[in-house]
Each structure stands twice: as C-alpha cells, then as structure tokens.
Coordinates of C-alpha atoms and ligand atoms in Angstrom, one line a residue:
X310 CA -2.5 -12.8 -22.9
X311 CA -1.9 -8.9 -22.5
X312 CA 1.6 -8.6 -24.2
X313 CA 1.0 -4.5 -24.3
X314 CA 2.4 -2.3 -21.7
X315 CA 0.4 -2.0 -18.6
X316 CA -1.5 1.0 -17.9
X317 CA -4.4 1.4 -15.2
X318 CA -6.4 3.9 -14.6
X319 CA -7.9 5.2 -11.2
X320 CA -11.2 6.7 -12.1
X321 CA -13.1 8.3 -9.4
X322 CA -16.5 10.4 -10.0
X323 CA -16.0 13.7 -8.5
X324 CA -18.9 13.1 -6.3
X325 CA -17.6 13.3 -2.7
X326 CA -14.7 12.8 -0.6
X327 CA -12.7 10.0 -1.5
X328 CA -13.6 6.8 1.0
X329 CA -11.5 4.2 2.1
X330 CA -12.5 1.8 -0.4
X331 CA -12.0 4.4 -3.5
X332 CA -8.1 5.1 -1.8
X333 CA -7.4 1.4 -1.6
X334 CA -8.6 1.1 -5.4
X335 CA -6.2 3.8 -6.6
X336 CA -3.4 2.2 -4.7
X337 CA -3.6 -1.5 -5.7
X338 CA -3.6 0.3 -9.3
X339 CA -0.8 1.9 -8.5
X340 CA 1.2 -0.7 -6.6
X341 CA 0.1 -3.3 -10.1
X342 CA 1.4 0.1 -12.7
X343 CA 4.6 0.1 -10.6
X344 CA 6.0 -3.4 -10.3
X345 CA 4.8 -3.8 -13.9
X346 CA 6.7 -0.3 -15.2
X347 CA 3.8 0.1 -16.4
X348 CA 1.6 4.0 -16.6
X349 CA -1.0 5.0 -13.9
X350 CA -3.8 7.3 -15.1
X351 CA -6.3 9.6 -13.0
X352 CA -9.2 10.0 -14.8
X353 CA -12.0 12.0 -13.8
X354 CA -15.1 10.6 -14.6
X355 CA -17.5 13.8 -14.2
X356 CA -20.4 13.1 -16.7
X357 CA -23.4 13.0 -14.2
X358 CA -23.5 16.8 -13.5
X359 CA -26.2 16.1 -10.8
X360 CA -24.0 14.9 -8.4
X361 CA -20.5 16.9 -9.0
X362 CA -19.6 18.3 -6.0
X363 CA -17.4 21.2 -6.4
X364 CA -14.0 20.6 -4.3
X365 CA -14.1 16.9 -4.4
X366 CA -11.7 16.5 -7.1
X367 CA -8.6 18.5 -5.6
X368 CA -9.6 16.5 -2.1
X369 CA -9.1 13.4 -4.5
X370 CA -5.3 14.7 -5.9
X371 CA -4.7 15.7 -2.4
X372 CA -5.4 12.5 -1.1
X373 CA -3.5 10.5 -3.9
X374 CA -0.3 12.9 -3.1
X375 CA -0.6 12.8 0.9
X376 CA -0.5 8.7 0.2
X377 CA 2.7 9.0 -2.0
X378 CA 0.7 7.5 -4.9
X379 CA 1.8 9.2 -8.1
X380 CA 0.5 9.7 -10.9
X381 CA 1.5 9.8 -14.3
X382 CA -1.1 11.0 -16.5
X383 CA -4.0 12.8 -15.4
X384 CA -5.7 16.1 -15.2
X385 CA -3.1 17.7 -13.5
X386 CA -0.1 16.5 -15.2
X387 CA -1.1 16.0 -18.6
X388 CA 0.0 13.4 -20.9
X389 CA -0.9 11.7 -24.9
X390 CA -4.2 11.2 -24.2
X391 CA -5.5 14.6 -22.7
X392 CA -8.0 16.2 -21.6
X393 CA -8.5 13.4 -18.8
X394 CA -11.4 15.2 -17.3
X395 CA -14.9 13.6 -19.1
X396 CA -17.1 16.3 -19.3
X397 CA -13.7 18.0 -21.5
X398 CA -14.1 14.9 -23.8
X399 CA -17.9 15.1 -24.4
X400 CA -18.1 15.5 -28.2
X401 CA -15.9 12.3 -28.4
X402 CA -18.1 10.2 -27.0
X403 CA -21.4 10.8 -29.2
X404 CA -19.4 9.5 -32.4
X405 CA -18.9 6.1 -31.0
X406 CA -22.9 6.1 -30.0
X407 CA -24.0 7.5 -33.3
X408 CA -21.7 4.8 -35.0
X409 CA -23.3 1.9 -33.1
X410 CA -26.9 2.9 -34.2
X411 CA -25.8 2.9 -37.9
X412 CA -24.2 -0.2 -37.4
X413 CA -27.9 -1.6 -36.0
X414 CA -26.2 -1.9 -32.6
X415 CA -28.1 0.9 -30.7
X416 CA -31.1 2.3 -31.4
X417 CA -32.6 6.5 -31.0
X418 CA -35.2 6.2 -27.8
X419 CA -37.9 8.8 -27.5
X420 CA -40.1 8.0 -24.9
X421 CA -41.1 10.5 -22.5
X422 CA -41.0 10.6 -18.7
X423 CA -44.7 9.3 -18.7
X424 CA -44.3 6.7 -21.3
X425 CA -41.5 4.8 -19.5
X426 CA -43.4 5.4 -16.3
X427 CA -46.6 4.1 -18.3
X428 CA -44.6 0.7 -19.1
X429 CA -42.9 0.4 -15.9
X430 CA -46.7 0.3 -14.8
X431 CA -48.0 -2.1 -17.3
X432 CA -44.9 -4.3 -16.5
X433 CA -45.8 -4.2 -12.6
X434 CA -49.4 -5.1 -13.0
X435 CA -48.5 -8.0 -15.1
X436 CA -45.9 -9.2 -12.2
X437 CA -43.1 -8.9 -14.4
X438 CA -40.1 -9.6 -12.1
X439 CA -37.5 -7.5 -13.8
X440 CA -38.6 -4.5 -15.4
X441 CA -36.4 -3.6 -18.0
X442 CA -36.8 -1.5 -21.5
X443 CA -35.1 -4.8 -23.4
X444 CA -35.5 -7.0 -26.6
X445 CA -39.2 -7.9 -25.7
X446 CA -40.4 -3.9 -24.3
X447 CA -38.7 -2.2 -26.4
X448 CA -41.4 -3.6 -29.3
X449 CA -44.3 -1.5 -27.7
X450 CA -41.8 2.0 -27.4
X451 CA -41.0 4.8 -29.1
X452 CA -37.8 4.7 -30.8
X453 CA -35.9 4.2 -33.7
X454 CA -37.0 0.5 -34.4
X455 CA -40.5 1.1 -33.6
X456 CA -40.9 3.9 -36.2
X457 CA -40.1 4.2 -39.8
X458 CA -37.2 5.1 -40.5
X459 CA -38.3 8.8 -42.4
X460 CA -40.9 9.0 -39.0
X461 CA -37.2 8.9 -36.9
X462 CA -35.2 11.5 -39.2
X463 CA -38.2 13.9 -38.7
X464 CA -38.1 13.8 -35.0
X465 CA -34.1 14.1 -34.8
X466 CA -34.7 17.3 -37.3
X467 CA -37.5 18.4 -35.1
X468 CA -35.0 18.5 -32.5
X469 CA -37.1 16.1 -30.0
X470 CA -35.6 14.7 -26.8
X471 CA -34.2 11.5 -27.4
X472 CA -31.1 9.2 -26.0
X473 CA -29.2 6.1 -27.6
X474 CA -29.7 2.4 -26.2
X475 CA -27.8 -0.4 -26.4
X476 CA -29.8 -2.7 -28.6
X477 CA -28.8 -6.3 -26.8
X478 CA -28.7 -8.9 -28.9
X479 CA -30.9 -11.9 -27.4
X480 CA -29.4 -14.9 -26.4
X481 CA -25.5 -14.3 -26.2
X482 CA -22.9 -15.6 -23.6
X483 CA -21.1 -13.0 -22.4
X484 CA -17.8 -14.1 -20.7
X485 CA -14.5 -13.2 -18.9
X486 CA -11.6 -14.2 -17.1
X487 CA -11.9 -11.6 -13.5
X488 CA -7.8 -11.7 -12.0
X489 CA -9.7 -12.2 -8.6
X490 CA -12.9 -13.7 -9.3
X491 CA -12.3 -16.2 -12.2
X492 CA -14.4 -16.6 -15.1
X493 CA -17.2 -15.0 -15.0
X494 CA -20.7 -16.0 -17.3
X495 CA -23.6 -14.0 -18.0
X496 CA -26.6 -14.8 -20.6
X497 CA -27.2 -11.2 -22.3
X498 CA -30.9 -12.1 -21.6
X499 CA -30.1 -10.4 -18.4
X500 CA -29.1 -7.3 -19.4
X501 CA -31.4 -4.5 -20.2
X502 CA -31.2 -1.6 -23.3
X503 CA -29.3 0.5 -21.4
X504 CA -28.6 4.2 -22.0
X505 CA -25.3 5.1 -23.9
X506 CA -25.8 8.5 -24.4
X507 CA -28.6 10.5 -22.4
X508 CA -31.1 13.6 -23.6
X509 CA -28.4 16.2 -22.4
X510 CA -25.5 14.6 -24.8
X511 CA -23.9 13.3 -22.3
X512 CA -22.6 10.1 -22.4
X513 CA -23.7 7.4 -19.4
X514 CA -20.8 6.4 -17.2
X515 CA -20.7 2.4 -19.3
X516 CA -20.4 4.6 -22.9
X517 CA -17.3 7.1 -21.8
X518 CA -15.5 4.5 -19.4
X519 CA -15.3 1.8 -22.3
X520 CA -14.0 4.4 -24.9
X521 CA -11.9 6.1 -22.5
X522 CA -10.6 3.0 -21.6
X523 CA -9.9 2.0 -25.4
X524 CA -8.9 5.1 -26.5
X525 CA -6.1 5.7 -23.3
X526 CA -4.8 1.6 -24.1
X527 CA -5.8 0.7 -20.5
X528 CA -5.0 -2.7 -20.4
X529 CA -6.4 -3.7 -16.7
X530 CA -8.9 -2.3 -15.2
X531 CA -9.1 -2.9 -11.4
X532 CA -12.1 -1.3 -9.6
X533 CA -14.3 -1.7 -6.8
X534 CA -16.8 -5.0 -6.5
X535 CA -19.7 -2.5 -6.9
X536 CA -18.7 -2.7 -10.6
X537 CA -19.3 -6.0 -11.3
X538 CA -22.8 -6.3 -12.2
X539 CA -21.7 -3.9 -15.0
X540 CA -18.7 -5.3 -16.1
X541 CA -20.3 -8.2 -18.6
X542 CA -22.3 -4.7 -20.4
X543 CA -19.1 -3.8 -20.9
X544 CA -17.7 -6.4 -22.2
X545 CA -20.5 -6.4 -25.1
X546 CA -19.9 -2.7 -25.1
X547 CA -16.1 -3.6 -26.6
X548 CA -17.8 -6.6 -28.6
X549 CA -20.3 -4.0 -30.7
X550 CA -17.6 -1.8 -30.8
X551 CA -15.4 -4.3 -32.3
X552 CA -12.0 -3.8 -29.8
X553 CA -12.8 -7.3 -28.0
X554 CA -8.7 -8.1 -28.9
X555 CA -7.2 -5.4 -27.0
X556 CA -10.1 -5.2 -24.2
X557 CA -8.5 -5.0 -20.9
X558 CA -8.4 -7.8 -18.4
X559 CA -11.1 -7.1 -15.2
X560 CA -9.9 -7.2 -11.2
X561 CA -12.9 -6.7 -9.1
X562 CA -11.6 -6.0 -5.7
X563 CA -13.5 -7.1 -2.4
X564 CA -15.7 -4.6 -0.6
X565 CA -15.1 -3.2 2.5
X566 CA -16.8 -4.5 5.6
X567 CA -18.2 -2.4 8.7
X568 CA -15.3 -3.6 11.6
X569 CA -17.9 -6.2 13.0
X570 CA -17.9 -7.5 9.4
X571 CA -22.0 -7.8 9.2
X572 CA -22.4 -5.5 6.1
X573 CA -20.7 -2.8 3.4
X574 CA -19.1 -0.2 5.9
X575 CA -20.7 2.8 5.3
X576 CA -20.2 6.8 6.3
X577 CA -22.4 6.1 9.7
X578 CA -20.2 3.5 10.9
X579 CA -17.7 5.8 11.4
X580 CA -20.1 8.7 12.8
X581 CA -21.1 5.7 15.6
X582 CA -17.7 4.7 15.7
X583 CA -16.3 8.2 15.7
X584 CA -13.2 6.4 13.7
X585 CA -12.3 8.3 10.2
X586 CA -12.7 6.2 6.7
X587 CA -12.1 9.0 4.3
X588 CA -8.0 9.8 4.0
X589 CA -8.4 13.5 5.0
X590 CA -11.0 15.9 6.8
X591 CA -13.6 16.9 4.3
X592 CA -16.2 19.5 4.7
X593 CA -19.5 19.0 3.0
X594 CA -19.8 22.5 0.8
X595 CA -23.7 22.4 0.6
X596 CA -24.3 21.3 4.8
X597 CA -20.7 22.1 6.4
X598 CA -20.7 18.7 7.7
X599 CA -17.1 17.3 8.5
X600 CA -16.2 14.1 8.1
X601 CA -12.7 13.1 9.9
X602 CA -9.8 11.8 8.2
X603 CA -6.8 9.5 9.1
X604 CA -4.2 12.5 8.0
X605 CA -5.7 14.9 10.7
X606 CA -6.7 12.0 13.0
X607 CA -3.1 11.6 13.3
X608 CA -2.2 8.5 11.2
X609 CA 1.1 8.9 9.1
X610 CA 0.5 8.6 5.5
X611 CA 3.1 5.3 5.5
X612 CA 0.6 4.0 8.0
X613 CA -2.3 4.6 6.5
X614 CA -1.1 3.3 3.0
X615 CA 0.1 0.1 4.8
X616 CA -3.3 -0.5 6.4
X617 CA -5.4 -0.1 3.1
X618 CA -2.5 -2.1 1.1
X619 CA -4.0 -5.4 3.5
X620 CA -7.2 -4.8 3.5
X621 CA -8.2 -7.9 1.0
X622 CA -4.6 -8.2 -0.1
X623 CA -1.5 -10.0 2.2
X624 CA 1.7 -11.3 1.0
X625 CA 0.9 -15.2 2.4
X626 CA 3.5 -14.9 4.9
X627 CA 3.3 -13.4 8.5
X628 CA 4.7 -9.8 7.3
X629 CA 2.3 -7.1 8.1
X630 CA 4.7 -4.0 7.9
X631 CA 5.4 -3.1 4.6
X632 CA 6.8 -0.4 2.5
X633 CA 5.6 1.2 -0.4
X634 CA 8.3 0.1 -2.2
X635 CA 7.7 -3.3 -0.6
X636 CA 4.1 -3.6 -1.4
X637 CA 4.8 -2.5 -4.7
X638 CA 6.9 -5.6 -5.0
X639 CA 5.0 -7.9 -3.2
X640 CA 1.7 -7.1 -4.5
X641 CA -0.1 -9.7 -6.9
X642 CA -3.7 -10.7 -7.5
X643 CA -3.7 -13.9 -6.8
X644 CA -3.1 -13.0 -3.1
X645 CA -6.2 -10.3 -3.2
X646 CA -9.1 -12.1 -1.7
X647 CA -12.6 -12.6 -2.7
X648 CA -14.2 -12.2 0.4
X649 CA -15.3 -8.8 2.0
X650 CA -12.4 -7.4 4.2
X651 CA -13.4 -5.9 7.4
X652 CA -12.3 -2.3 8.3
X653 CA -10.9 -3.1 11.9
X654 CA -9.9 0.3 13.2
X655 CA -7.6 -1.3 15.8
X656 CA -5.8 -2.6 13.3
X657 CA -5.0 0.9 11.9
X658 CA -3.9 2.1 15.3
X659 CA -1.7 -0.7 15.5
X660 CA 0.0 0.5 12.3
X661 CA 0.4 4.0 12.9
X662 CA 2.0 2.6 16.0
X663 CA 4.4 0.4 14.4
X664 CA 5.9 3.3 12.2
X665 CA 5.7 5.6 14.9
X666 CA 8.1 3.5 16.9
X667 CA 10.4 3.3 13.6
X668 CA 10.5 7.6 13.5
X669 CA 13.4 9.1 15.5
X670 CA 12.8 11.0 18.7
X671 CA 14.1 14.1 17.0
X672 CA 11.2 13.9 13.9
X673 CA 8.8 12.9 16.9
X674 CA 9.9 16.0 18.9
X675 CA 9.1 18.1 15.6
X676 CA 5.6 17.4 15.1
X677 CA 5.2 17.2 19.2
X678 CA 6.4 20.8 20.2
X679 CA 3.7 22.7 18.5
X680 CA 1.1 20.5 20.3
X681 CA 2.3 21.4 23.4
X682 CA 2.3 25.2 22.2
X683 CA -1.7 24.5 21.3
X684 CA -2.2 23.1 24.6
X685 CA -1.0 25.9 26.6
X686 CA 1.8 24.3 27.4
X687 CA 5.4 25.7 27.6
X688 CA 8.0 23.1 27.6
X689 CA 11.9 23.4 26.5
X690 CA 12.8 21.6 22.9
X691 CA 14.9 19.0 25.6
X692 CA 12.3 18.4 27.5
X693 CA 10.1 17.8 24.3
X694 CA 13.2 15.1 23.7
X695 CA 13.2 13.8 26.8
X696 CA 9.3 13.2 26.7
X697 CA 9.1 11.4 23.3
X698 CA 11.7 9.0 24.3
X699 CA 10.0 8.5 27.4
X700 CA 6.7 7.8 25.9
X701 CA 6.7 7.0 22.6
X702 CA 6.7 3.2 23.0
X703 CA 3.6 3.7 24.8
X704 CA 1.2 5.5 21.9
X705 CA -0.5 5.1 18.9
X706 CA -0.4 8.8 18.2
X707 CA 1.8 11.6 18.5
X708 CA -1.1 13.6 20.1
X709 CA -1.7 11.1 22.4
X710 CA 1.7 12.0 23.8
X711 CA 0.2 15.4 25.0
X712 CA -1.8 14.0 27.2
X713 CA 0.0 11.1 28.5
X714 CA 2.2 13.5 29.4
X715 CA 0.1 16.0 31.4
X716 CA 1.2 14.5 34.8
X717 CA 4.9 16.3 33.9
X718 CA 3.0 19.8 34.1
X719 CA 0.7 19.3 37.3
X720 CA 2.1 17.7 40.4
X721 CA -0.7 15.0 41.8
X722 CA -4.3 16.1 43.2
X723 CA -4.7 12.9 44.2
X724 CA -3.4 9.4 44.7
X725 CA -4.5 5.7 43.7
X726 CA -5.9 4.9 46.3
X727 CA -5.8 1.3 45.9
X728 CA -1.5 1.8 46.1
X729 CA -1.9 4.0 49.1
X730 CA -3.9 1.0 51.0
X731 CA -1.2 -1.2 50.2
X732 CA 2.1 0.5 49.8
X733 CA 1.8 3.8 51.7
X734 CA 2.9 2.2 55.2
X735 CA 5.6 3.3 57.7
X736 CA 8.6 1.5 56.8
X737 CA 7.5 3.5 53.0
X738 CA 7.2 6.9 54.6
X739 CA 10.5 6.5 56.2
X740 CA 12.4 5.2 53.3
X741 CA 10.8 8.3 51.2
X742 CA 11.7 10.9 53.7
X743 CA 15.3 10.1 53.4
X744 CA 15.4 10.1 49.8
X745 CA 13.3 13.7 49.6
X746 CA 16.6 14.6 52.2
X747 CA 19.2 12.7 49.9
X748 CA 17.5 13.9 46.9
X749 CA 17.4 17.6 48.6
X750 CA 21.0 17.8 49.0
X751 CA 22.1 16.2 46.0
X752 CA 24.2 18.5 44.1
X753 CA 25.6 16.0 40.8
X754 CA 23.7 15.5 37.2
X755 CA 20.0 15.3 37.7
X756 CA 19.9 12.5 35.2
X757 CA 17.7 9.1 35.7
X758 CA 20.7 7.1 35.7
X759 CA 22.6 8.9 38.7
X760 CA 18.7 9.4 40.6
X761 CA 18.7 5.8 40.9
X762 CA 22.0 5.1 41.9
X763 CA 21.3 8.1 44.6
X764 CA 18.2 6.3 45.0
X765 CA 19.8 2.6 45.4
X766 CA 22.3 4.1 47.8
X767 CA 19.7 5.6 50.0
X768 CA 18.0 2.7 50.2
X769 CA 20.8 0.4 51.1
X770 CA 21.6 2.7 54.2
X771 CA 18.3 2.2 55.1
X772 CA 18.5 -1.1 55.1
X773 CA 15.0 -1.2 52.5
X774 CA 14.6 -3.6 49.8
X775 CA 14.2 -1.0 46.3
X776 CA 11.4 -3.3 45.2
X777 CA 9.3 -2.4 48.6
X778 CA 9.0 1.2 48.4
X779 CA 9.4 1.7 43.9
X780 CA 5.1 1.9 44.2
X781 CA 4.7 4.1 47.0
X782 CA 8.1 5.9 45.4
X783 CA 5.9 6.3 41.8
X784 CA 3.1 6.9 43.6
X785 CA 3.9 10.1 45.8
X786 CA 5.7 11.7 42.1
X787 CA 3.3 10.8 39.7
X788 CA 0.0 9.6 41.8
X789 CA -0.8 6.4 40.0
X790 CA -0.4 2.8 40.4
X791 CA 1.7 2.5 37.1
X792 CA 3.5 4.4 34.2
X793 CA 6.8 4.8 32.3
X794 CA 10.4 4.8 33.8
X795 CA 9.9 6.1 37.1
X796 CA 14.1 7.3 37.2
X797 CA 13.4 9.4 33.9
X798 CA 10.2 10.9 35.1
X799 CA 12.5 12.6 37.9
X800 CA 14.9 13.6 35.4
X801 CA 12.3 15.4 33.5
X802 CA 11.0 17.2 36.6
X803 CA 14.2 18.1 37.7
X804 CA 15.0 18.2 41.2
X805 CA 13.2 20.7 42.7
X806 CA 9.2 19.9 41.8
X807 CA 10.6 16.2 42.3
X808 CA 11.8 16.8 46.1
X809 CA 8.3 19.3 46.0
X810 CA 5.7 16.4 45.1
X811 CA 8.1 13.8 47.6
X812 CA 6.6 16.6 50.1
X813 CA 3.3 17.0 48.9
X814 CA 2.6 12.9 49.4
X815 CA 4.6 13.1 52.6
X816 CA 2.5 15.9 53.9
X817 CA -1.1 14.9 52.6
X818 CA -0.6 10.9 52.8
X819 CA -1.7 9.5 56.2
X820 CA 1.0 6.2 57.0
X821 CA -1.7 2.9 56.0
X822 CA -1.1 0.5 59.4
X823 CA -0.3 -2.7 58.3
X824 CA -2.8 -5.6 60.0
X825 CA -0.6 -8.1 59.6
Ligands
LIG1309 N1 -16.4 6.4 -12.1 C1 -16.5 5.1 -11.5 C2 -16.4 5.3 -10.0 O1 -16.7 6.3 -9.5 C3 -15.4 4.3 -12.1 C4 -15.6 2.8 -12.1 C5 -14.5 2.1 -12.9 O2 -13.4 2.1 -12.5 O3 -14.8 1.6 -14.0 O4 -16.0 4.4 -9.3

C-alpha cells in the first residue's frame, strides 16, 4: 500500500469546453484529495498543439471555481512543482526519452510519412488484423535498431526527422490493481511501439503524463474509462523508467451514458435534447457555435455538483441530497460503479429543485427581480416576495418563476373551458357576485388570510358550500382549472384588479344550465 500523502491531479487537454464527464473527473479527485487531506493538482496537459483551442483553459478554471472545487496547485496558483502547464515543461520531457534509448528501452524512428504508409499497406494486403509498428515490423523499418549504430549518429547530426518509440519487450505480463475495476492483465504482445516523443520535440500525451505524474508524487490517478486501454503502457512506462515502487494506484471511472442509456452521450444528444452537458455556456472561437451550460441554464452550482457527484457514485443508502462537505465525506471507491451511468436530465431538474426549495424567499427574490426587469415587467421587491413564496414549491428554476407567474400581470383572455362547462352555473354566478360586492366594500388588510375569512363569511350568508364555487372562484381570477393558493393570488393582485377580473368573468361568462 500507498503510505505517501495523497495527491491527484485533474488533467484536462485544453481542447474544448469542459464536458460533463471531464467535471465529474475533477470532482471525484477532489472529493478523494479532501477526505484524504491530501493535495489536488490542475495540470494542463497542452502538448498536442493541433487541437489547443485558445479560451478553453480559463472556461476549465472557471468551471472548477463556479463548482466550488478548489484547487491547490495548478497553473494559476502555483505551487513545488511549477510550471503545471506542459508545453512550459517541454525540455523536461526529452531527457527521460533520450535516457530510455540509451538504456535499450526506446529506440530513434525515421521513417517517413510514405514508409509507414508503405507498411501499413504491406500489413493490410497480408490481412494482418492489427497493424502495429511493434517487435515483429519494426525489423523491416528505419530506425535506430535497424541501422548501425554510426548510420544513426549521422542522421541525428544531419538533423533528419525522427521520434522515439517505446521498444516493448515481447512477451511480458503487465498487471494492476484498478480501485474500481480490479486487477487488470494485459500480455505486452498487445501493445504497439508507441511514440514517446514526436518529430516536433514534443512529448506524446503517455511520455509527459507518466513523468509529470512521477515528478509531482501523484499517488492516484483517477480519470475517465477512455483511458484504460492506455493505462497498462503506462504501467510499463513506470517499469522502463524504473519508479514501479512509488507508481500511483489507477481509478477508471464509468462513462457517461446518453439519458436512454444505449451509448457514450455525446455533444448531439444534448443539441436533440436541447438539455446542457458542459457546466457553462461556451462559444466555439473558430464557428461561434454555443453550447448551453447548467450555470446559465439556471442550475445552482450545489445542484449541479450534487448531480455529477451520483452519476456512477452513491453512498449505498437512500440519500440523494448531499453536500459538498458531505460527499467529500461520504465519497469512496468501492461505492463508484463499473457500469456506464446514464445522464438522466430529469434527474438534474429534480436537484436543482431540491436546493431551490432549501434557499430562502429573500435569496430567491434576489436573483428573481432582475428577471422580471428583462421581461418587461415592473413589479414591487414585496410583490417579488410574495411571488417566490407563492411559487417556489412549484419550479425547477428560478426563471421558470417568470413565467408561471405571468397570469399576475395580465387578467384572463380566456377561460378553461372544460371548468366553465362544469362549474360556471347559476348558483356559481350568484355566490361570485356577492363576493365581487363583499370584496368591493371591504375596507380591512388585503391579505390571503382575512380574503378567505371575508370569503368564508360571504359564503355562509349565502348559504353556499366553499368547496362548490372555489373552481369557478379560481377560474373567473386566474382562468384555469388549477394553480397555487387561490387566497394569496388575491393578495398579490390586491383588491382592485381582483374585484376587476371577478367582473370581467361575470360579464363575459354565460351561466352553464345544469341538465340534471
Ligand atoms: N489529458 C488527458 C485528458 O484530456 C488526461 C488523462 C489522464 O488523466 O491521464 O483527459
């Protein structure tokens, strides 16, 4: 066992917007770095200078800070092992390389474009399954063990293209211990030459992750499922290398599953779907293409973070709603499953629901008045109050509260008509006539407590049952069959518009005759 201290690294390539997948990597690492006081590292892994995409690594840091997962050592904020940006640590990596070919571990490669296409050919033709530059092609190539040895010095002083292979060693068990998956066993048969360190100088992602790793004494290393197939190279990486003692022990998490769980949920799922899967909105630099994300969505970070914490992890119990200082002690990975975990949107919205019902009306009312301002609509900070408490229970969103809430603005344009058929009769249009006069003359505190006394009181010198006329009642004020407290709607009208619409309905609705 791993008796040094734990540190992880989140290591995203700067290639993109950060997807759900990559956020709920960085925060299992960070929930593990946590309940271990242990260090969390952002390291950005930005060799491949094809597909760097300016902006994507400040989207990443924003994404990590809008999710309250910190970091403590990283591009930003510094730390022992600095500079934590790759491309900054280039000349690093081509000693490690060089030192492997000495050792007979790695080998200079200088075939040409052609050539490999030429044996990729040849392989084909001979119906080679796997076509791979390994023990058995590299024989026929150009490179370091091909030709003498003063036939390779010439060509590295000639300055000719070349890169540095892996030389596998046949016949090899390569095997670890995966925190999720078990013990996983590879024969290194399977594994080609691959490239440590490419024509450019550059190192490949396997060279500078494994001596990153080493050098910044990560001691787990918990990543995506995509990174399996790599992870036995790797571990022959640290074997030639000679750190196999202190090489960090593997977690593969589970992918991420489209929401009807048939396949790897991908960025057109959500364009179908129109649901977000990156944590904020990101604008594609090269084709100003926007992809949505759960911040401006409307999902509260807590939310969001809660979601992503269960998909592929839960606690074995029946707790859902957790904390991050919960999660953080809660979390282990003998509770992360194997198995894909599907990406049910619902299941988000139920979330953001569940902490929006925790927020007070008062932090609700906040974030709510300047929608209202967008919208065109001009409402008093009470009234803002008065609307969050009377619909807050009945959202997923604070937006959505905008436009549940439109009926307050508008009086009715038109009526269920279902309700009318059945409510709307004579003995209703009576009873709601002298309420609009009770309700005309009333002169206390237009407040829904005293309306339905007034309203109670009315009715009982009427001699009509409450529950006979509260439909036809709701109806006339707000025009549908159902909604939230009737007696607080009013309030928020106030008495005049309420006594208005009373008219309105009066006026427009014909009495139904009842047939039986
Ligand atoms: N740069 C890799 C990525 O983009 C890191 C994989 C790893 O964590 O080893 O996911």
């Amino acid at each position: 066992m791993n008796k040094l201290p734990v540190r992880v690294r989140f290591a995203p390539s700067p290639t993109g917007p950060l997807h759900a997948g990559g956020v709920r990597t960085a925060l299992y690492n960070y929930l593990f770095a946590r309940q271990q006081g242990g260090q969390m590292l952002l390291r950005i892994e930005d060799t491949d200078q094809n597909r760097y995409v300016p902006g994507a690594e400040a989207y990443i840091l924003e994404a990590l800070q809008w999710l309250g997962i910190e970091i403590d050592e990283g591009p930003e904020q510094g730390g022992l092992h600095a500079p934590y940006r790759q491309s900054e640590r280039k000349p690093m990596y081509r000693e490690y390389a060089e030192r492997l070919v000495r050792e007979g571990k790695a080998y200079y490669a200088f075939d040409t474009t052609e050539e490999l296409d030429a044996m990729r050919k040849r392989m084909e033709e001979a119906k080679v399954a796997a076509v791979q530059y390994n023990a058995i092609t590299r024989q026929e190539m150009t490179n370091s063990l091909t030709l003498s040895a003063a036939e390779t010095k010439a060509r590295l002083e000639n300055g000719d293209a070349y890169v540095i292979r892996m030389k596998i060693m046949p016949k090899e068990d390569i095997r670890f211990n995966d925190l999720i998956r078990g013990w996983v066993v590879v024969h290194s048969s399977q594994i080609d030459d691959k490239v440590l360190l490419k024509s450019d100088g550059m190192p490949t992602y396997h060279l500078a992750n494994i001596v990153d790793d080493h050098l910044m004494g990560i001691t787990h290393v918990i990543r995506g499922e995509e990174w399996l197939p790599s992870a036995p190279l790797h571990v022959l990486l640290y074997r030639y290398l000679g750190w196999e003692s202190t090489m960090p022990q593997f977690a593969h998490l589970p992918l991420l599953l489209k929401p009807d769980g048939n396949g790897k949920l991908s960025k057109r799922d959500a364009d179908l779907g129109g649901f977000p899967i990156f944590p904020l909105e990101w604008t594609d630099p090269v084709t100003g293409d926007k992809a949505k994300g759960f911040r401006e969505e409307g999902y509260s970070a807590d939310a969001t973070a809660n979601f992503l914490a269960l998909l592929g992890w839960n606690a074995g119990t029946e707790q859902e709603i957790f904390s991050m200082e919960e999660l953080i002690k809660s979390f282990s990975f003998d509770r992360v499953h194997k198995a894909g975990a599907r990406f049910d949107i619902q299941k988000a919205n139920w979330f953001n629901q569940q902490y929006l019902k925790q927020r007070t009306d008062i932090s609700i009312a906040k974030e709510l008045a300047p929608l209202f301002v967008a919208h065109g609509i001009d409402v008093r900070d009470e009234q803002v109050l008065e609307i969050v408490h009377l619909l807050k229970d009945r959202v997923h969103f604070v937006k959505e509260i905008v436009v549940e809430s439109l009926f307050l603005f508008s009086a009715p344009e038109f009526y269920d008509q279902e309700v009318v058929v059945k409510k709307w009769n004579e003995e209703a249009v009576s009873a709601i006539s002298g309420f609009r006069d009770a309700l005309a003359g009333y002169e206390g505190n237009f407040v829904a407590e005293d309306i339905k006394h007034l309203l109670s009181s009315t009715m009982e010198s009427l001699g009509v049952k409450m529950g006979k006329i509260m439909q036809a009642l709701r109806l006339a004020i707000t025009g549908a069959a159902a909604g939230p407290d009737l007696m607080v709607i009013m309030q928020i009208l106030g008495k005049t518009e309420s006594v208005q619409r009373l008219d309105n309905a009066l006026n427009r609705l014909p009495a139904q005759i009842r047939l039986a």
